[in-house]
Amino acid sequence: MAGRVVLAYSGGLDTSVAVHWMTAELGGEVIAVAVDVGQEADFEAIRQRALAAGAVEAVVVDAKDEFAADFIAPSLAANALYEGRYPLVSALSRPVIVRHLVAEARRHGAGAVAHGCTGKGNDQVRFEVGTRALAPDLDILAPVRVWGMTREATIAYAEKHDLPITISRDRIYSIDENLWGKAIECGILEDPWAAPPEDVFSLTVPTATEPVELVVGFEAGVPVSLDGTPLRLVDLIAKVGAVAGSTGFGRVDMVEGRRVGIKSREVYECPASLALIAAHQDLEGLTLERDVAHEKLRLEPRFAELAYDGMWFSPLREAISAFVTSTQQHVTGEVRLRFLPGGGLDVVGRRSPVGLYDHGLATYDAADSFRHEDAEGFVRIFGLGVKTWAAGQRRGLTGEST
Ligand code: ARG
């Protein structure tokens, strides 16, 4: 007896079969929860599909603003790119989904949460570690990991029980999408040598024939305006994505190291996230003090790893975020992005009311405020240790004593 179970429901084949399977095989009462994190979907149709599959209740949660404010913004502040390239699209949405699974479990008095992940991926890790962090008392069910059905068998199960699935036997790609981008897997992409066919792309289809410029305004590390017009973060991300994507910018094709030890070929479309990270990194160049900037660079990959590994709700991720937040106080200003037809991006300008660029110090023109005579002593003492070492080496070679 599984009792009441809150299932993270996508409307796809696996989670639809999971609703029926947990009801029929485990005697559970399934509450399906679909979370809107900005994916392209008809949520009312998804809700109806969950009920038709046997859910006792189906809930749709619009978490777009929360996703942007609590997960995307901190990740952008950390310029988070897993393995230097992947802006954590799926990894960021799982913790917000977990937050709502736990909230719905409390609201409905459920004793367990469930997800439709397989045993091979990262998402199971994120769902389960996240749930244990927020609600250590809840049980976790992973029906897809235990039912042992192939994809064919899963489709046959759905057909046998008349489950309303929209998936056809020849649908080839596995897709996960949200405000921060899109992940595309499976099919021909499982051959890391095979170039991705054009038809896998939807957010980065190049149509622009001229360069396009966008001015992104930031306040304390958060993007707040485009070309001078204030925008809600969710709308700003969508707008940047549309402009950047129309030039073909934002594709990533990589072999990635999953938490579970598997290397996998991943294709991503991330026009908004990669453009905003480029702009944010550039503005930090202007506004962060040198030592702070360098220390932050050391922590950024760790932040990305923790988020990727499902450790969003962990003391270390929170401590790194606290450091990042304290660095962002003066990351305020504007960045000029120029997107080039064919997918290129140049950052061509930046300015800030609190920038650290001092023209009087930096200029090579005659009229400057820098005290050149101070440099001589500074450089001499800076190099003293190396000079002393070199002199010792030479004595060692020639056998002289001090
Ligand atoms: N490899 C990426 C990640 O681990 C994408 C996962 C996509 N998830 C999916 N269910 N298709 O974050």
mmCIF file of N, CA and C in Angstrom, residues 27-111:
data_model
loop_
_atom_site.group_PDB
_atom_site.id
_atom_site.type_symbol
_atom_site.label_atom_id
_atom_site.label_comp_id
_atom_site.label_asym_id
_atom_site.label_seq_id
_atom_site.Cartn_x
_atom_site.Cartn_y
_atom_site.Cartn_z
ATOM 1 N N GLY A 27 -1.427 0.189 -5.274
ATOM 2 C CA GLY A 27 -2.608 0.607 -4.519
ATOM 3 C C GLY A 27 -2.522 2.044 -4.024
ATOM 4 N N GLY A 28 -1.781 2.874 -4.746
ATOM 5 C CA GLY A 28 -1.634 4.272 -4.319
ATOM 6 C C GLY A 28 -2.743 5.166 -4.836
ATOM 7 N N GLU A 29 -2.870 6.317 -4.198
ATOM 8 C CA GLU A 29 -3.735 7.373 -4.720
ATOM 9 C C GLU A 29 -2.803 8.464 -5.232
ATOM 10 N N VAL A 30 -2.820 8.669 -6.546
ATOM 11 C CA VAL A 30 -1.806 9.546 -7.132
ATOM 12 C C VAL A 30 -2.331 10.960 -7.329
ATOM 13 N N ILE A 31 -1.575 11.913 -6.790
ATOM 14 C CA ILE A 31 -1.846 13.324 -7.030
ATOM 15 C C ILE A 31 -0.777 13.801 -8.006
ATOM 16 N N ALA A 32 -1.214 14.144 -9.212
ATOM 17 C CA ALA A 32 -0.249 14.540 -10.254
ATOM 18 C C ALA A 32 -0.002 16.045 -10.162
ATOM 19 N N VAL A 33 1.275 16.411 -10.162
ATOM 20 C CA VAL A 33 1.625 17.828 -10.084
ATOM 21 C C VAL A 33 2.483 18.192 -11.292
ATOM 22 N N ALA A 34 1.949 19.084 -12.126
ATOM 23 C CA ALA A 34 2.714 19.570 -13.283
ATOM 24 C C ALA A 34 3.183 20.985 -12.957
ATOM 25 N N VAL A 35 4.481 21.208 -13.094
ATOM 26 C CA VAL A 35 5.033 22.513 -12.725
ATOM 27 C C VAL A 35 5.452 23.260 -13.992
ATOM 28 N N ASP A 36 4.896 24.450 -14.149
ATOM 29 C CA ASP A 36 5.220 25.290 -15.307
ATOM 30 C C ASP A 36 6.485 26.081 -15.000
ATOM 31 N N VAL A 37 7.594 25.663 -15.632
ATOM 32 C CA VAL A 37 8.860 26.374 -15.467
ATOM 33 C C VAL A 37 9.256 27.056 -16.779
ATOM 34 N N GLY A 38 8.244 27.256 -17.627
ATOM 35 C CA GLY A 38 8.488 27.980 -18.867
ATOM 36 C C GLY A 38 8.588 27.087 -20.093
ATOM 37 N N GLN A 39 8.247 25.805 -19.938
ATOM 38 C CA GLN A 39 8.286 24.907 -21.103
ATOM 39 C C GLN A 39 7.058 25.163 -21.989
ATOM 40 N N GLU A 40 7.213 24.851 -23.264
ATOM 41 C CA GLU A 40 6.106 24.942 -24.219
ATOM 42 C C GLU A 40 5.141 23.804 -23.904
ATOM 43 N N ALA A 41 3.921 24.089 -23.429
ATOM 44 C CA ALA A 41 2.991 23.007 -23.091
ATOM 45 C C ALA A 41 1.579 23.543 -22.916
ATOM 46 N N ASP A 42 0.605 22.653 -23.142
ATOM 47 C CA ASP A 42 -0.797 22.980 -22.874
ATOM 48 C C ASP A 42 -1.135 22.360 -21.516
ATOM 49 N N PHE A 43 -1.084 23.169 -20.469
ATOM 50 C CA PHE A 43 -1.170 22.632 -19.116
ATOM 51 C C PHE A 43 -2.557 22.098 -18.770
ATOM 52 N N GLU A 44 -3.599 22.655 -19.381
ATOM 53 C CA GLU A 44 -4.928 22.121 -19.110
ATOM 54 C C GLU A 44 -5.046 20.717 -19.715
ATOM 55 N N ALA A 45 -4.480 20.550 -20.923
ATOM 56 C CA ALA A 45 -4.493 19.212 -21.540
ATOM 57 C C ALA A 45 -3.702 18.228 -20.680
ATOM 58 N N ILE A 46 -2.588 18.691 -20.124
ATOM 59 C CA ILE A 46 -1.758 17.829 -19.273
ATOM 60 C C ILE A 46 -2.539 17.408 -18.027
ATOM 61 N N ARG A 47 -3.246 18.370 -17.439
ATOM 62 C CA ARG A 47 -4.052 18.094 -16.244
ATOM 63 C C ARG A 47 -5.122 17.025 -16.540
ATOM 64 N N GLN A 48 -5.795 17.209 -17.683
ATOM 65 C CA GLN A 48 -6.844 16.251 -18.070
ATOM 66 C C GLN A 48 -6.249 14.860 -18.323
ATOM 67 N N ARG A 49 -5.054 14.845 -18.892
ATOM 68 C CA ARG A 49 -4.409 13.561 -19.194
ATOM 69 C C ARG A 49 -4.084 12.811 -17.901
ATOM 70 N N ALA A 50 -3.644 13.551 -16.890
ATOM 71 C CA ALA A 50 -3.324 12.913 -15.596
ATOM 72 C C ALA A 50 -4.578 12.295 -14.989
ATOM 73 N N LEU A 51 -5.679 13.030 -15.072
ATOM 74 C CA LEU A 51 -6.934 12.516 -14.505
ATOM 75 C C LEU A 51 -7.401 11.294 -15.288
ATOM 76 N N ALA A 52 -7.267 11.367 -16.618
ATOM 77 C CA ALA A 52 -7.683 10.231 -17.457
ATOM 78 C C ALA A 52 -6.819 9.008 -17.185
ATOM 79 N N ALA A 53 -5.565 9.232 -16.774
ATOM 80 C CA ALA A 53 -4.682 8.098 -16.475
ATOM 81 C C ALA A 53 -4.990 7.505 -15.102
ATOM 82 N N GLY A 54 -5.825 8.196 -14.315
ATOM 83 C CA GLY A 54 -6.223 7.632 -13.027
ATOM 84 C C GLY A 54 -5.815 8.436 -11.805
ATOM 85 N N ALA A 55 -5.281 9.622 -12.006
ATOM 86 C CA ALA A 55 -4.904 10.437 -10.846
ATOM 87 C C ALA A 55 -6.163 10.865 -10.085
ATOM 88 N N VAL A 56 -6.094 10.878 -8.742
ATOM 89 C CA VAL A 56 -7.245 11.313 -7.960
ATOM 90 C C VAL A 56 -7.345 12.839 -7.969
ATOM 91 N N GLU A 57 -6.223 13.471 -8.252
ATOM 92 C CA GLU A 57 -6.212 14.924 -8.358
ATOM 93 C C GLU A 57 -5.047 15.331 -9.260
ATOM 94 N N ALA A 58 -5.233 16.418 -9.992
ATOM 95 C CA ALA A 58 -4.143 16.895 -10.856
ATOM 96 C C ALA A 58 -4.016 18.399 -10.668
ATOM 97 N N VAL A 59 -2.809 18.838 -10.373
ATOM 98 C CA VAL A 59 -2.557 20.234 -10.026
ATOM 99 C C VAL A 59 -1.534 20.811 -11.003
ATOM 100 N N VAL A 60 -1.793 22.029 -11.468
ATOM 101 C CA VAL A 60 -0.792 22.733 -12.279
ATOM 102 C C VAL A 60 -0.300 23.928 -11.466
ATOM 103 N N VAL A 61 1.009 24.052 -11.351
ATOM 104 C CA VAL A 61 1.582 25.164 -10.590
ATOM 105 C C VAL A 61 2.375 26.054 -11.541
ATOM 106 N N ASP A 62 2.062 27.329 -11.573
ATOM 107 C CA ASP A 62 2.872 28.259 -12.362
ATOM 108 C C ASP A 62 4.030 28.738 -11.488
ATOM 109 N N ALA A 63 5.209 28.196 -11.754
ATOM 110 C CA ALA A 63 6.375 28.522 -10.905
ATOM 111 C C ALA A 63 7.392 29.372 -11.660
ATOM 112 N N LYS A 64 6.968 30.010 -12.752
ATOM 113 C CA LYS A 64 7.941 30.720 -13.597
ATOM 114 C C LYS A 64 8.661 31.857 -12.856
ATOM 115 N N ASP A 65 7.893 32.698 -12.162
ATOM 116 C CA ASP A 65 8.536 33.825 -11.466
ATOM 117 C C ASP A 65 9.454 33.344 -10.343
ATOM 118 N N GLU A 66 8.961 32.354 -9.626
ATOM 119 C CA GLU A 66 9.753 31.782 -8.535
ATOM 120 C C GLU A 66 11.023 31.109 -9.065
ATOM 121 N N PHE A 67 10.870 30.401 -10.170
ATOM 122 C CA PHE A 67 12.022 29.744 -10.800
ATOM 123 C C PHE A 67 13.061 30.796 -11.187
ATOM 124 N N ALA A 68 12.591 31.878 -11.790
ATOM 125 C CA ALA A 68 13.516 32.934 -12.230
ATOM 126 C C ALA A 68 14.189 33.605 -11.029
ATOM 127 N N ALA A 69 13.401 33.941 -10.016
ATOM 128 C CA ALA A 69 13.952 34.718 -8.889
ATOM 129 C C ALA A 69 14.851 33.878 -7.980
ATOM 130 N N ASP A 70 14.415 32.643 -7.683
ATOM 131 C CA ASP A 70 15.108 31.875 -6.636
ATOM 132 C C ASP A 70 16.148 30.895 -7.169
ATOM 133 N N PHE A 71 16.099 30.589 -8.459
ATOM 134 C CA PHE A 71 17.008 29.576 -8.986
ATOM 135 C C PHE A 71 17.849 30.112 -10.149
ATOM 136 N N ILE A 72 17.187 30.770 -11.115
ATOM 137 C CA ILE A 72 17.953 31.303 -12.245
ATOM 138 C C ILE A 72 18.827 32.478 -11.805
ATOM 139 N N ALA A 73 18.252 33.432 -11.071
ATOM 140 C CA ALA A 73 19.032 34.623 -10.702
ATOM 141 C C ALA A 73 20.297 34.262 -9.897
ATOM 142 N N PRO A 74 20.212 33.399 -8.882
ATOM 143 C CA PRO A 74 21.440 33.032 -8.159
ATOM 144 C C PRO A 74 22.455 32.294 -9.039
ATOM 145 N N SER A 75 21.937 31.531 -10.008
ATOM 146 C CA SER A 75 22.825 30.782 -10.880
ATOM 147 C C SER A 75 23.526 31.722 -11.873
ATOM 148 N N LEU A 76 22.789 32.716 -12.359
ATOM 149 C CA LEU A 76 23.390 33.727 -13.236
ATOM 150 C C LEU A 76 24.424 34.550 -12.464
ATOM 151 N N ALA A 77 24.100 34.895 -11.227
ATOM 152 C CA ALA A 77 25.049 35.660 -10.406
ATOM 153 C C ALA A 77 26.352 34.888 -10.250
ATOM 154 N N ALA A 78 26.248 33.544 -10.241
ATOM 155 C CA ALA A 78 27.437 32.695 -10.113
ATOM 156 C C ALA A 78 28.013 32.324 -11.482
ATOM 157 N N ASN A 79 27.488 32.890 -12.559
ATOM 158 C CA ASN A 79 27.921 32.555 -13.929
ATOM 159 C C ASN A 79 28.030 31.042 -14.102
ATOM 160 N N ALA A 80 27.041 30.319 -13.586
ATOM 161 C CA ALA A 80 27.194 28.874 -13.446
ATOM 162 C C ALA A 80 27.113 28.127 -14.772
ATOM 163 N N LEU A 81 28.206 27.469 -15.115
ATOM 164 C CA LEU A 81 28.298 26.646 -16.322
ATOM 165 C C LEU A 81 28.953 25.327 -15.935
ATOM 166 N N TYR A 82 28.190 24.248 -16.019
ATOM 167 C CA TYR A 82 28.747 22.940 -15.661
ATOM 168 C C TYR A 82 29.754 22.497 -16.725
ATOM 169 N N GLU A 83 30.878 22.023 -16.266
ATOM 170 C CA GLU A 83 31.995 21.653 -17.153
ATOM 171 C C GLU A 83 32.325 22.791 -18.119
ATOM 172 N N GLY A 84 32.129 23.998 -17.619
ATOM 173 C CA GLY A 84 32.507 25.190 -18.372
ATOM 174 C C GLY A 84 31.576 25.567 -19.504
ATOM 175 N N ARG A 85 30.488 24.774 -19.718
ATOM 176 C CA ARG A 85 29.687 24.996 -20.919
ATOM 177 C C ARG A 85 28.173 24.961 -20.744
ATOM 178 N N TYR A 86 27.696 24.145 -19.825
ATOM 179 C CA TYR A 86 26.252 23.876 -19.758
ATOM 180 C C TYR A 86 25.601 24.705 -18.649
ATOM 181 N N PRO A 87 24.671 25.606 -19.010
ATOM 182 C CA PRO A 87 24.109 26.511 -17.999
ATOM 183 C C PRO A 87 23.030 25.883 -17.104
ATOM 184 N N LEU A 88 23.071 24.576 -16.898
ATOM 185 C CA LEU A 88 22.294 23.921 -15.834
ATOM 186 C C LEU A 88 20.782 23.950 -16.018
ATOM 187 N N VAL A 89 20.342 24.005 -17.245
ATOM 188 C CA VAL A 89 18.922 24.123 -17.558
ATOM 189 C C VAL A 89 18.040 23.192 -16.723
ATOM 190 N N SER A 90 18.231 21.872 -16.918
ATOM 191 C CA SER A 90 17.390 20.897 -16.205
ATOM 192 C C SER A 90 17.741 20.868 -14.721
ATOM 193 N N ALA A 91 19.021 21.025 -14.442
ATOM 194 C CA ALA A 91 19.483 20.945 -13.049
ATOM 195 C C ALA A 91 18.849 22.026 -12.182
ATOM 196 N N LEU A 92 18.524 23.184 -12.770
ATOM 197 C CA LEU A 92 17.945 24.269 -11.987
ATOM 198 C C LEU A 92 16.448 24.091 -11.766
ATOM 199 N N SER A 93 15.770 23.431 -12.705
ATOM 200 C CA SER A 93 14.313 23.322 -12.551
ATOM 201 C C SER A 93 13.933 22.249 -11.541
ATOM 202 N N ARG A 94 14.784 21.243 -11.352
ATOM 203 C CA ARG A 94 14.398 20.154 -10.439
ATOM 204 C C ARG A 94 14.170 20.642 -9.011
ATOM 205 N N PRO A 95 15.043 21.467 -8.456
ATOM 206 C CA PRO A 95 14.762 21.912 -7.076
ATOM 207 C C PRO A 95 13.469 22.724 -6.931
ATOM 208 N N VAL A 96 13.095 23.509 -7.945
ATOM 209 C CA VAL A 96 11.822 24.241 -7.790
ATOM 210 C C VAL A 96 10.650 23.271 -7.892
ATOM 211 N N ILE A 97 10.784 22.247 -8.740
ATOM 212 C CA ILE A 97 9.727 21.229 -8.823
ATOM 213 C C ILE A 97 9.626 20.485 -7.488
ATOM 214 N N VAL A 98 10.777 20.147 -6.922
ATOM 215 C CA VAL A 98 10.794 19.453 -5.627
ATOM 216 C C VAL A 98 10.082 20.284 -4.567
ATOM 217 N N ARG A 99 10.364 21.576 -4.557
ATOM 218 C CA ARG A 99 9.719 22.449 -3.564
ATOM 219 C C ARG A 99 8.193 22.321 -3.652
ATOM 220 N N HIS A 100 7.673 22.255 -4.883
ATOM 221 C CA HIS A 100 6.216 22.158 -5.036
ATOM 222 C C HIS A 100 5.687 20.759 -4.772
ATOM 223 N N LEU A 101 6.492 19.736 -5.069
ATOM 224 C CA LEU A 101 6.059 18.370 -4.731
ATOM 225 C C LEU A 101 5.878 18.254 -3.224
ATOM 226 N N VAL A 102 6.842 18.791 -2.507
ATOM 227 C CA VAL A 102 6.782 18.705 -1.041
ATOM 228 C C VAL A 102 5.600 19.525 -0.522
ATOM 229 N N ALA A 103 5.379 20.710 -1.082
ATOM 230 C CA ALA A 103 4.252 21.547 -0.636
ATOM 231 C C ALA A 103 2.920 20.836 -0.888
ATOM 232 N N GLU A 104 2.805 20.197 -2.058
ATOM 233 C CA GLU A 104 1.549 19.490 -2.370
ATOM 234 C C GLU A 104 1.393 18.247 -1.498
ATOM 235 N N ALA A 105 2.521 17.597 -1.189
ATOM 236 C CA ALA A 105 2.462 16.426 -0.303
ATOM 237 C C ALA A 105 1.918 16.839 1.062
ATOM 238 N N ARG A 106 2.372 17.985 1.553
ATOM 239 C CA ARG A 106 1.874 18.478 2.850
ATOM 240 C C ARG A 106 0.387 18.818 2.749
ATOM 241 N N ARG A 107 0.024 19.519 1.657
ATOM 242 C CA ARG A 107 -1.356 19.979 1.498
ATOM 243 C C ARG A 107 -2.332 18.805 1.412
ATOM 244 N N HIS A 108 -1.883 17.715 0.773
ATOM 245 C CA HIS A 108 -2.769 16.572 0.576
ATOM 246 C C HIS A 108 -2.518 15.449 1.585
ATOM 247 N N GLY A 109 -1.659 15.692 2.546
ATOM 248 C CA GLY A 109 -1.352 14.659 3.528
ATOM 249 C C GLY A 109 -0.755 13.404 2.922
ATOM 250 N N ALA A 110 0.088 13.576 1.890
ATOM 251 C CA ALA A 110 0.703 12.417 1.235
ATOM 252 C C ALA A 110 1.946 11.984 2.008
ATOM 253 N N GLY A 111 2.247 10.679 1.922
ATOM 254 C CA GLY A 111 3.421 10.162 2.624
ATOM 255 C C GLY A 111 4.615 9.950 1.722
#
